[in-house]
mmCIF file of C-alpha atoms in Angstrom:
data_model
loop_
_atom_site.group_PDB
_atom_site.id
_atom_site.type_symbol
_atom_site.label_atom_id
_atom_site.label_comp_id
_atom_site.label_asym_id
_atom_site.label_seq_id
_atom_site.Cartn_x
_atom_site.Cartn_y
_atom_site.Cartn_z
ATOM 1 C CA MET A 1 2.269 -4.768 -23.554
ATOM 2 C CA LEU A 2 -0.145 -5.624 -20.735
ATOM 3 C CA TYR A 3 0.941 -8.640 -18.684
ATOM 4 C CA ALA A 4 -1.810 -10.741 -17.045
ATOM 5 C CA ALA A 5 -1.099 -12.298 -13.660
ATOM 6 C CA GLY A 6 -3.224 -14.829 -11.802
ATOM 7 C CA SER A 7 -3.057 -14.985 -8.013
ATOM 8 C CA VAL A 8 -0.825 -17.615 -6.410
ATOM 9 C CA ARG A 9 -2.241 -16.948 -2.925
ATOM 10 C CA ASP A 10 -5.823 -16.007 -2.202
ATOM 11 C CA VAL A 11 -7.102 -15.271 1.303
ATOM 12 C CA SER A 12 -10.662 -14.299 2.209
ATOM 13 C CA VAL A 13 -10.907 -11.663 4.972
ATOM 14 C CA ASP A 14 -13.700 -10.183 7.062
ATOM 15 C CA SER A 15 -13.757 -6.601 5.814
ATOM 16 C CA ASP A 16 -16.253 -4.073 4.491
ATOM 17 C CA GLU A 17 -13.712 -1.805 2.772
ATOM 18 C CA LEU A 18 -10.114 -2.906 2.115
ATOM 19 C CA CYS A 19 -8.151 0.338 1.963
ATOM 20 C CA GLY A 20 -4.658 -0.337 3.365
ATOM 21 C CA LEU A 21 -2.038 -3.117 3.406
ATOM 22 C CA THR A 22 1.450 -3.562 4.828
ATOM 23 C CA TRP A 23 3.802 -6.103 6.393
ATOM 24 C CA LEU A 24 4.967 -5.720 9.996
ATOM 25 C CA GLY A 25 6.612 -8.561 11.876
ATOM 26 C CA GLN A 26 5.186 -11.887 10.712
ATOM 27 C CA TYR A 27 1.777 -10.427 9.964
ATOM 28 C CA LEU A 28 0.068 -8.914 6.960
ATOM 29 C CA TRP A 29 -1.873 -5.911 8.254
ATOM 30 C CA PHE A 30 -4.934 -4.607 6.426
ATOM 31 C CA CYS A 31 -7.250 -1.619 6.893
ATOM 32 C CA ASP A 32 -11.028 -1.862 7.010
ATOM 33 C CA GLY A 33 -12.154 1.687 6.294
ATOM 34 C CA LEU A 34 -15.858 1.338 7.063
ATOM 35 C CA ARG A 35 -15.238 -0.347 10.421
ATOM 36 C CA GLU A 36 -12.300 2.012 11.143
ATOM 37 C CA ARG A 37 -9.922 -0.714 12.195
ATOM 38 C CA VAL A 38 -6.581 -2.295 11.302
ATOM 39 C CA VAL A 39 -6.235 -6.091 11.466
ATOM 40 C CA ALA A 40 -3.053 -8.179 11.734
ATOM 41 C CA MET A 41 -3.475 -11.470 9.865
ATOM 42 C CA ASP A 42 -1.314 -14.558 9.497
ATOM 43 C CA PRO A 43 -1.388 -14.991 5.698
ATOM 44 C CA TYR A 44 -0.623 -18.712 5.911
ATOM 45 C CA THR A 45 -3.427 -19.668 8.306
ATOM 46 C CA ALA A 46 -5.762 -16.740 7.433
ATOM 47 C CA THR A 47 -6.162 -16.169 11.176
ATOM 48 C CA ALA A 48 -6.704 -12.672 12.538
ATOM 49 C CA ALA A 49 -4.147 -12.266 15.325
ATOM 50 C CA HIS A 50 -4.763 -8.698 16.437
ATOM 51 C CA THR A 51 -7.242 -5.881 15.799
ATOM 52 C CA LEU A 52 -6.683 -2.174 16.444
ATOM 53 C CA PRO A 53 -9.592 0.294 16.572
ATOM 54 C CA CYS A 54 -8.589 3.301 14.448
ATOM 55 C CA PRO A 55 -11.156 6.120 14.731
ATOM 56 C CA GLY A 56 -11.196 8.322 11.646
ATOM 57 C CA LEU A 57 -9.301 5.827 9.480
ATOM 58 C CA ARG A 58 -9.491 6.832 5.816
ATOM 59 C CA GLY A 59 -6.919 4.572 4.141
ATOM 60 C CA GLY A 60 -3.328 3.868 3.253
ATOM 61 C CA LEU A 61 -1.097 1.859 5.581
ATOM 62 C CA ALA A 62 2.665 1.708 6.046
ATOM 63 C CA THR A 63 5.298 1.198 8.727
ATOM 64 C CA LEU A 64 7.284 4.028 10.275
ATOM 65 C CA ASP A 65 10.000 3.355 12.878
ATOM 66 C CA GLY A 66 8.287 0.125 13.916
ATOM 67 C CA ASN A 67 4.868 1.766 14.142
ATOM 68 C CA LEU A 68 1.883 1.850 11.785
ATOM 69 C CA VAL A 69 0.902 4.990 9.881
ATOM 70 C CA TYR A 70 -2.329 5.674 7.979
ATOM 71 C CA ALA A 71 -4.392 8.614 6.689
ATOM 72 C CA ALA A 72 -7.148 9.714 9.068
ATOM 73 C CA GLY A 73 -9.803 12.338 9.640
ATOM 74 C CA PRO A 74 -11.404 14.849 7.275
ATOM 75 C CA ASP A 75 -8.045 16.590 6.842
ATOM 76 C CA LEU A 76 -6.364 13.273 5.928
ATOM 77 C CA HIS A 77 -3.516 13.775 8.381
ATOM 78 C CA LEU A 78 -1.053 10.945 8.943
ATOM 79 C CA GLN A 79 -1.766 9.120 12.185
ATOM 80 C CA VAL A 80 1.103 7.092 13.665
ATOM 81 C CA VAL A 81 0.129 4.378 16.188
ATOM 82 C CA ASP A 82 1.812 1.683 18.245
ATOM 83 C CA PRO A 83 0.975 -1.697 16.609
ATOM 84 C CA ASP A 84 0.679 -3.464 19.964
ATOM 85 C CA THR A 85 -1.618 -1.064 21.776
ATOM 86 C CA GLY A 86 -3.042 1.265 19.121
ATOM 87 C CA THR A 87 -1.814 4.229 21.184
ATOM 88 C CA ALA A 88 -1.186 7.393 19.163
ATOM 89 C CA VAL A 89 2.539 8.048 18.761
ATOM 90 C CA ALA A 90 2.467 11.052 16.416
ATOM 91 C CA CYS A 91 0.181 13.070 14.156
ATOM 92 C CA LEU A 92 1.614 14.553 10.945
ATOM 93 C CA ASP A 93 -0.100 17.126 8.752
ATOM 94 C CA ASN A 94 -1.040 16.122 5.220
ATOM 95 C CA PRO A 95 1.692 17.819 3.156
ATOM 96 C CA ARG A 96 -0.920 18.516 0.467
ATOM 97 C CA PRO A 97 -3.885 19.946 2.393
ATOM 98 C CA GLY A 98 -7.219 19.129 0.819
ATOM 99 C CA GLU A 99 -5.819 16.392 -1.433
ATOM 100 C CA VAL A 100 -6.633 12.724 -0.846
ATOM 101 C CA CYS A 101 -3.640 10.538 -0.069
ATOM 102 C CA THR A 102 -4.387 7.291 -1.900
ATOM 103 C CA GLY A 103 -1.426 5.212 -0.726
ATOM 104 C CA LEU A 104 1.529 5.036 1.657
ATOM 105 C CA GLU A 105 4.768 3.050 1.639
ATOM 106 C CA SER A 106 8.062 3.333 3.499
ATOM 107 C CA GLY A 107 10.994 3.024 1.088
ATOM 108 C CA ARG A 108 14.749 3.177 1.331
ATOM 109 C CA GLY A 109 14.893 6.950 0.977
ATOM 110 C CA GLY A 110 11.706 8.088 2.671
ATOM 111 C CA LEU A 111 7.922 7.775 2.748
ATOM 112 C CA TRP A 112 6.169 7.344 -0.603
ATOM 113 C CA MET A 113 2.752 9.000 -0.805
ATOM 114 C CA GLY A 114 0.221 8.601 -3.606
ATOM 115 C CA TYR A 115 -1.930 11.500 -4.822
ATOM 116 C CA ARG A 116 -4.345 10.696 -7.653
ATOM 117 C CA ASP A 117 -1.941 10.904 -10.626
ATOM 118 C CA ARG A 118 1.499 11.111 -9.012
ATOM 119 C CA LEU A 119 3.790 9.500 -6.459
ATOM 120 C CA GLU A 120 5.839 11.622 -4.080
ATOM 121 C CA LEU A 121 8.849 10.607 -1.991
ATOM 122 C CA ARG A 122 8.999 12.598 1.230
ATOM 123 C CA SER A 123 11.448 12.833 4.098
ATOM 124 C CA PHE A 124 10.715 10.625 7.105
ATOM 125 C CA THR A 125 11.535 13.478 9.481
ATOM 126 C CA ASP A 126 9.540 16.441 8.151
ATOM 127 C CA LEU A 127 7.695 15.150 5.039
ATOM 128 C CA ARG A 128 9.777 17.477 2.867
ATOM 129 C CA LEU A 129 9.313 16.688 -0.841
ATOM 130 C CA LEU A 130 12.297 14.777 -2.267
ATOM 131 C CA THR A 131 11.067 13.637 -5.676
ATOM 132 C CA THR A 132 7.891 13.296 -7.745
ATOM 133 C CA ILE A 133 6.872 10.733 -10.364
ATOM 134 C CA THR A 134 3.947 11.800 -12.571
ATOM 135 C CA LEU A 135 1.821 8.883 -13.754
ATOM 136 C CA PRO A 136 -0.335 8.173 -16.822
ATOM 137 C CA THR A 137 -3.101 6.539 -14.763
ATOM 138 C CA LEU A 138 -4.760 7.004 -11.370
ATOM 139 C CA VAL A 139 -3.255 5.728 -8.116
ATOM 140 C CA SER A 140 -5.122 3.480 -5.664
ATOM 141 C CA GLY A 141 -2.199 2.062 -3.664
ATOM 142 C CA ILE A 142 1.593 1.823 -3.485
ATOM 143 C CA THR A 143 4.332 -0.566 -2.468
ATOM 144 C CA ALA A 144 8.068 -0.705 -3.071
ATOM 145 C CA THR A 145 10.785 -3.319 -3.575
ATOM 146 C CA ASP A 146 14.510 -2.694 -3.295
ATOM 147 C CA HIS A 147 14.592 -1.703 -6.959
ATOM 148 C CA TYR A 148 11.085 -0.784 -8.059
ATOM 149 C CA LEU A 149 8.027 1.208 -7.107
ATOM 150 C CA ILE A 150 4.636 -0.411 -7.709
ATOM 151 C CA TYR A 151 1.201 1.182 -7.796
ATOM 152 C CA SER A 152 -2.339 -0.065 -8.347
ATOM 153 C CA ASN A 153 -5.290 1.349 -10.268
ATOM 154 C CA ARG A 154 -8.594 -0.079 -9.077
ATOM 155 C CA TRP A 155 -10.553 1.454 -11.954
ATOM 156 C CA ASN A 156 -8.739 -0.408 -14.743
ATOM 157 C CA GLU A 157 -7.891 -3.452 -12.570
ATOM 158 C CA SER A 158 -4.145 -3.087 -12.979
ATOM 159 C CA ILE A 159 -0.865 -3.019 -11.081
ATOM 160 C CA THR A 160 2.088 -1.160 -12.610
ATOM 161 C CA ILE A 161 5.820 -1.483 -11.945
ATOM 162 C CA ILE A 162 7.892 1.717 -12.121
ATOM 163 C CA ASP A 163 11.648 2.192 -12.505
ATOM 164 C CA THR A 164 12.387 4.771 -9.802
ATOM 165 C CA VAL A 165 15.681 5.849 -11.379
ATOM 166 C CA LEU A 166 14.337 6.404 -14.902
ATOM 167 C CA LYS A 167 10.874 7.363 -13.589
ATOM 168 C CA ARG A 168 9.120 5.344 -16.277
ATOM 169 C CA VAL A 169 6.692 2.459 -16.537
ATOM 170 C CA LEU A 170 8.363 -0.942 -16.859
ATOM 171 C CA LEU A 171 5.394 -3.291 -16.784
ATOM 172 C CA PRO A 172 1.606 -2.855 -16.515
ATOM 173 C CA ILE A 173 -0.111 -5.951 -15.087
ATOM 174 C CA ASN A 174 -3.766 -6.896 -15.383
ATOM 175 C CA VAL A 175 -5.085 -8.590 -12.212
ATOM 176 C CA HIS A 176 -8.344 -10.092 -10.987
ATOM 177 C CA GLY A 177 -10.741 -7.906 -9.014
ATOM 178 C CA THR A 178 -10.304 -4.305 -7.912
ATOM 179 C CA PRO A 179 -6.777 -3.784 -6.543
ATOM 180 C CA THR A 180 -6.744 -1.047 -3.920
ATOM 181 C CA GLU A 181 -3.707 -1.182 -1.619
ATOM 182 C CA LEU A 182 -0.461 -3.149 -2.091
ATOM 183 C CA ALA A 183 2.330 -4.807 -0.073
ATOM 184 C CA TRP A 184 5.595 -6.544 -1.000
ATOM 185 C CA ASP A 185 6.804 -9.632 0.911
ATOM 186 C CA GLY A 186 10.247 -9.927 -0.692
ATOM 187 C CA SER A 187 9.177 -12.141 -3.578
ATOM 188 C CA ARG A 188 5.493 -11.500 -4.311
ATOM 189 C CA ILE A 189 3.138 -8.557 -4.670
ATOM 190 C CA TRP A 190 0.104 -8.723 -2.387
ATOM 191 C CA TYR A 191 -2.961 -6.628 -3.107
ATOM 192 C CA CYS A 192 -6.363 -5.915 -1.612
ATOM 193 C CA ASP A 193 -9.153 -7.074 -3.910
ATOM 194 C CA ASN A 194 -11.791 -4.833 -2.411
ATOM 195 C CA ALA A 195 -14.641 -6.064 -4.606
ATOM 196 C CA HIS A 196 -14.335 -9.615 -3.269
ATOM 197 C CA SER A 197 -12.933 -8.961 0.255
ATOM 198 C CA ARG A 198 -9.789 -10.930 -0.493
ATOM 199 C CA LEU A 199 -6.045 -10.501 -0.169
ATOM 200 C CA ARG A 200 -4.271 -11.881 -3.224
ATOM 201 C CA ALA A 201 -0.607 -12.445 -4.068
ATOM 202 C CA ILE A 202 0.940 -12.563 -7.546
ATOM 203 C CA ASP A 203 4.324 -13.643 -8.872
ATOM 204 C CA VAL A 204 5.988 -11.349 -11.414
ATOM 205 C CA PRO A 205 8.998 -12.864 -13.226
ATOM 206 C CA GLY A 206 12.119 -10.704 -13.068
ATOM 207 C CA ILE A 207 11.002 -8.443 -10.237
ATOM 208 C CA VAL A 208 13.402 -10.041 -7.725
ATOM 209 C CA ARG A 209 16.982 -9.036 -8.494
ATOM 210 C CA PRO A 210 20.250 -9.462 -6.607
ATOM 211 C CA ALA A 211 20.951 -6.546 -4.258
#
């Protein structure tokens, strides 16, 4: 059954192409692919607090050891940068050369990476493959809670919750707009609505469970 969720928060942002989203500190950070930049925004005041130029930015955004990581360049390598200065900290090869990484998320056991029709959990240290979840639909973005993995599909305007233990779909959710990247704030799912240059948040009953 397809569950429909309306947004409970809705923030307009100045962006030409929303292609990455993550939380770091008190800010919600989003990628603007066409302008090759990452912006830190206060989601409660909708104020842009900090902007990092990111040459070669292609998409995806996550945190890694207190830094930001995103896919960059024609080879779609993983670029790690300091969130305060934008200085390059590390450059990691795409573990699947030639394939587009459509989403990034740091989880409890490693770095989740999205590739078209599958999600891969890889080691933080060397990007060694730890597990794979094959999906019935295409991947636009990823986020993770303590218990679930969540991915978006911009083409059918949906967000899907996955049980990472059973590796199966728990709940497909229809949302407004074209959901590209995702982020989890501890109680709500945030997503980039690229078609309308907005960041939206939805509540999903039952997704928050005791640890």
